[in-house]
Amino acid sequence: SYPLFHTARPLTSAAQETLDRTDIIFHIGDISYATGYGSKWDRFLKQIERLASRIPYMTGQGNHERNFPGSHDYYQSTDSGGECGKPHVARFVMPTPLPQSEVAGAAGMWYSFDQGPVHFVMMDTEMPLSVGTPQYAFLENDLLSVDRSVTPWIIFMGHRPMYWNSEIDVHFQELEPLLFQAQVDLCLWGHVHHTQISCPVYNGTCVNA
């Protein structure tokens, strides 16, 4: 069995208590920590079955799904154990604008959708996102075309945090002005294994909401 600190244990126990009041679940990267072992994917999926069979279970790509030298990711670490995103993409089909074959190849796992009054955007922090890249082009077109009379809220998500201890990840420097221009209401991040909540921030400085 998995130790108590495994992601699925607190997730399933907490969500089970509020199942009838939960509309959607976002798992923003580092999904199963399988790192090349298919049996770990199987065990994790069994653990979340009670939730994912009843509630939309939306995922994003993290370093432990994607990163490996030669897999076209930005960081080129060995954190995925050679998975290069393929097992994740095969198990969690998200509403990406690209075909699944491309998402599991050199492309990334970014997408957006509306639910109720909220426009949700999932970026892929592990892939290139500077101006001129396919991911930036998608995010720019998507964010700047949101009809705020239909979805007045924009929630933006990605695995690695843009800010950590008041310092910006240089990978995000070209993206931040776009989020500010689009007046994104809330950003949700993962990767760091404890909670940080910040003020509304732009260019490293707290700003009025």
Tab-separated table of C-alpha atoms in Angstrom:
chain	number	residue	atom	x	y	z
A	1	SER	CA	0.000	0.000	0.000
A	2	TYR	CA	1.011	3.632	-0.426
A	3	PRO	CA	2.334	5.689	2.501
A	4	LEU	CA	0.104	8.347	4.014
A	5	PHE	CA	1.897	11.215	2.294
A	6	HIS	CA	0.999	9.941	-1.167
A	7	THR	CA	-1.107	12.464	-3.093
A	8	ALA	CA	-4.151	10.249	-3.501
A	9	ARG	CA	-4.650	9.530	0.206
A	10	PRO	CA	-5.452	13.093	1.377
A	11	LEU	CA	-7.124	13.836	-1.959
A	12	THR	CA	-9.592	10.987	-1.799
A	13	SER	CA	-10.368	11.294	1.902
A	14	ALA	CA	-10.930	15.045	1.773
A	15	ALA	CA	-12.884	15.029	-1.474
A	16	GLN	CA	-15.035	12.106	-0.415
A	17	GLU	CA	-16.364	14.148	2.486
A	18	THR	CA	-17.504	16.942	0.156
A	19	LEU	CA	-18.285	14.869	-2.931
A	20	ASP	CA	-21.805	16.182	-3.399
A	21	ARG	CA	-20.560	19.792	-3.232
A	22	THR	CA	-17.609	19.351	-5.590
A	23	ASP	CA	-18.054	20.474	-9.194
A	24	ILE	CA	-14.591	19.842	-10.622
A	25	ILE	CA	-11.113	18.683	-9.585
A	26	PHE	CA	-7.846	20.082	-10.940
A	27	HIS	CA	-4.652	18.072	-10.522
A	28	ILE	CA	-2.007	20.474	-11.792
A	29	GLY	CA	0.900	18.204	-12.611
A	30	ASP	CA	2.942	15.528	-10.832
A	31	ILE	CA	0.035	13.143	-11.174
A	32	SER	CA	1.218	9.697	-10.063
A	33	TYR	CA	5.011	9.986	-9.710
A	34	ALA	CA	5.193	6.760	-11.711
A	35	THR	CA	8.466	7.782	-13.432
A	36	GLY	CA	8.313	4.911	-15.884
A	37	TYR	CA	6.550	2.248	-13.809
A	38	GLY	CA	3.162	1.375	-15.288
A	39	SER	CA	2.025	-0.392	-12.123
A	40	LYS	CA	2.203	2.909	-10.234
A	41	TRP	CA	-0.128	4.495	-12.775
A	42	ASP	CA	-2.547	1.590	-12.296
A	43	ARG	CA	-2.506	1.947	-8.514
A	44	PHE	CA	-2.995	5.685	-8.647
A	45	LEU	CA	-5.942	5.430	-11.027
A	46	LYS	CA	-7.531	2.882	-8.738
A	47	GLN	CA	-7.123	5.288	-5.812
A	48	ILE	CA	-8.889	8.165	-7.567
A	49	GLU	CA	-11.566	6.025	-9.224
A	50	ARG	CA	-14.303	6.994	-6.745
A	51	LEU	CA	-13.737	10.652	-7.571
A	52	ALA	CA	-12.768	10.617	-11.242
A	53	SER	CA	-15.758	8.432	-12.142
A	54	ARG	CA	-18.182	11.027	-10.764
A	55	ILE	CA	-16.476	14.422	-11.043
A	56	PRO	CA	-14.553	15.996	-13.956
A	57	TYR	CA	-10.890	15.302	-13.128
A	58	MET	CA	-8.767	17.765	-15.076
A	59	THR	CA	-4.999	17.448	-15.196
A	60	GLY	CA	-1.972	19.456	-16.215
A	61	GLN	CA	1.518	18.328	-17.046
A	62	GLY	CA	4.315	18.517	-14.480
A	63	ASN	CA	8.011	17.761	-14.495
A	64	HIS	CA	7.406	14.199	-13.288
A	65	GLU	CA	5.230	13.527	-16.346
A	66	ARG	CA	7.154	15.326	-19.071
A	67	ASN	CA	10.774	16.196	-18.429
A	68	PHE	CA	13.526	14.148	-20.014
A	69	PRO	CA	16.498	15.094	-22.206
A	70	GLY	CA	15.502	15.158	-25.865
A	71	SER	CA	11.745	15.312	-25.200
A	72	HIS	CA	11.448	18.966	-26.292
A	73	ASP	CA	10.633	20.200	-22.777
A	74	TYR	CA	12.084	23.467	-21.499
A	75	TYR	CA	13.969	22.233	-18.429
A	76	GLN	CA	15.549	19.027	-19.820
A	77	SER	CA	15.763	17.242	-16.480
A	78	THR	CA	15.299	13.489	-15.988
A	79	ASP	CA	12.290	13.860	-13.653
A	80	SER	CA	9.843	11.800	-15.747
A	81	GLY	CA	12.050	8.728	-15.755
A	82	GLY	CA	11.757	8.650	-19.537
A	83	GLU	CA	7.956	8.876	-19.744
A	84	CYS	CA	8.135	12.130	-21.735
A	85	GLY	CA	4.437	12.787	-21.091
A	86	LYS	CA	3.110	9.787	-23.011
A	87	PRO	CA	1.510	7.705	-20.196
A	88	HIS	CA	-0.150	10.816	-18.753
A	89	VAL	CA	-1.619	11.918	-22.075
A	90	ALA	CA	-2.865	8.397	-22.812
A	91	ARG	CA	-4.680	8.145	-19.474
A	92	PHE	CA	-6.067	11.687	-19.185
A	93	VAL	CA	-7.567	13.010	-22.406
A	94	MET	CA	-7.961	16.761	-22.005
A	95	PRO	CA	-9.620	19.258	-24.384
A	96	THR	CA	-6.342	20.290	-25.996
A	97	PRO	CA	-6.433	22.199	-29.302
A	98	LEU	CA	-3.882	19.741	-30.717
A	99	PRO	CA	-4.428	16.070	-31.595
A	100	GLN	CA	-3.472	13.615	-28.854
A	101	SER	CA	-0.653	12.253	-31.012
A	102	GLU	CA	0.980	15.688	-31.079
A	103	VAL	CA	0.405	16.326	-27.367
A	104	ALA	CA	2.162	13.048	-26.571
A	105	GLY	CA	4.978	13.952	-28.956
A	106	ALA	CA	6.810	17.248	-29.270
A	107	ALA	CA	3.825	19.440	-28.440
A	108	GLY	CA	2.555	20.356	-24.988
A	109	MET	CA	-0.591	19.899	-22.941
A	110	TRP	CA	-2.301	23.285	-22.838
A	111	TYR	CA	-6.035	23.876	-23.104
A	112	SER	CA	-8.983	25.961	-21.919
A	113	PHE	CA	-12.702	25.538	-21.324
A	114	ASP	CA	-15.679	27.246	-19.714
A	115	GLN	CA	-17.661	25.977	-16.766
A	116	GLY	CA	-20.422	28.153	-15.386
A	117	PRO	CA	-19.187	31.752	-15.036
A	118	VAL	CA	-15.497	30.760	-15.163
A	119	HIS	CA	-13.059	30.474	-18.066
A	120	PHE	CA	-10.350	27.988	-17.060
A	121	VAL	CA	-6.932	27.956	-18.728
A	122	MET	CA	-4.308	25.248	-18.210
A	123	MET	CA	-0.815	26.051	-19.450
A	124	ASP	CA	2.088	23.612	-19.772
A	125	THR	CA	4.922	25.032	-17.679
A	126	GLU	CA	7.300	22.311	-18.856
A	127	MET	CA	7.220	23.422	-22.494
A	128	PRO	CA	8.596	26.576	-24.147
A	129	LEU	CA	6.257	29.546	-23.701
A	130	SER	CA	8.094	32.649	-24.899
A	131	VAL	CA	6.643	34.980	-27.527
A	132	GLY	CA	6.543	33.180	-30.871
A	133	THR	CA	6.055	29.673	-29.494
A	134	PRO	CA	2.874	27.666	-30.193
A	135	GLN	CA	1.939	27.753	-26.503
A	136	TYR	CA	2.237	31.537	-26.251
A	137	ALA	CA	0.194	31.969	-29.439
A	138	PHE	CA	-2.562	29.776	-27.999
A	139	LEU	CA	-2.587	31.565	-24.642
A	140	GLU	CA	-2.582	35.017	-26.231
A	141	ASN	CA	-5.462	34.215	-28.579
A	142	ASP	CA	-7.427	32.459	-25.853
A	143	LEU	CA	-7.032	34.991	-23.060
A	144	LEU	CA	-7.648	38.060	-25.180
A	145	SER	CA	-10.819	36.638	-26.722
A	146	VAL	CA	-12.647	35.773	-23.490
A	147	ASP	CA	-16.143	37.253	-23.382
A	148	ARG	CA	-16.315	38.566	-19.822
A	149	SER	CA	-20.068	39.066	-20.119
A	150	VAL	CA	-20.377	35.272	-20.405
A	151	THR	CA	-17.467	34.142	-18.209
A	152	PRO	CA	-16.553	37.096	-15.974
A	153	TRP	CA	-13.859	35.102	-14.137
A	154	ILE	CA	-10.572	33.775	-15.549
A	155	ILE	CA	-8.661	31.157	-13.562
A	156	PHE	CA	-5.212	30.355	-14.943
A	157	MET	CA	-3.240	27.249	-13.952
A	158	GLY	CA	0.126	25.598	-14.458
A	159	HIS	CA	2.439	23.255	-12.618
A	160	ARG	CA	5.473	25.359	-11.701
A	161	PRO	CA	4.671	28.617	-9.872
A	162	MET	CA	5.369	31.893	-11.607
A	163	TYR	CA	6.465	33.378	-8.293
A	164	TRP	CA	8.207	31.555	-5.498
A	165	ASN	CA	9.319	33.455	-2.381
A	166	SER	CA	8.687	36.753	-4.225
A	167	GLU	CA	11.024	35.818	-7.096
A	168	ILE	CA	9.752	35.195	-10.614
A	169	ASP	CA	10.825	32.137	-12.595
A	170	VAL	CA	12.584	33.582	-15.672
A	171	HIS	CA	10.626	31.062	-17.771
A	172	PHE	CA	7.518	33.224	-17.163
A	173	GLN	CA	8.875	36.721	-17.774
A	174	GLU	CA	7.323	37.107	-21.230
A	175	LEU	CA	4.039	35.565	-20.098
A	176	GLU	CA	3.320	37.793	-17.105
A	177	PRO	CA	2.416	40.919	-19.150
A	178	LEU	CA	-0.128	38.849	-21.085
A	179	LEU	CA	-1.812	37.667	-17.885
A	180	PHE	CA	-1.910	41.251	-16.642
A	181	GLN	CA	-3.360	42.515	-19.933
A	182	ALA	CA	-6.045	39.817	-19.862
A	183	GLN	CA	-6.881	40.712	-16.234
A	184	VAL	CA	-6.637	37.125	-15.019
A	185	ASP	CA	-8.434	36.863	-11.674
A	186	LEU	CA	-6.640	33.940	-10.045
A	187	CYS	CA	-3.594	31.767	-10.736
A	188	LEU	CA	-3.225	28.270	-9.303
A	189	TRP	CA	0.149	26.506	-9.292
A	190	GLY	CA	1.661	23.237	-8.068
A	191	HIS	CA	5.211	21.825	-7.869
A	192	VAL	CA	6.162	23.249	-4.479
A	193	HIS	CA	5.083	20.877	-1.736
A	194	HIS	CA	3.562	23.389	0.628
A	195	THR	CA	1.108	26.246	0.357
A	196	GLN	CA	1.859	29.877	-0.461
A	197	ILE	CA	-0.826	32.515	-0.994
A	198	SER	CA	0.206	35.872	-2.414
A	199	CYS	CA	-1.246	39.315	-2.867
A	200	PRO	CA	-2.207	40.322	-6.433
A	201	VAL	CA	1.278	40.752	-7.919
A	202	TYR	CA	2.781	42.135	-11.110
A	203	ASN	CA	6.448	42.628	-11.905
A	204	GLY	CA	7.372	41.460	-8.406
A	205	THR	CA	5.214	44.052	-6.647
A	206	CYS	CA	1.819	43.815	-4.944
A	207	VAL	CA	-0.817	45.742	-6.861
A	208	ASN	CA	-4.411	46.728	-6.170
A	209	ALA	CA	-6.853	44.008	-7.140
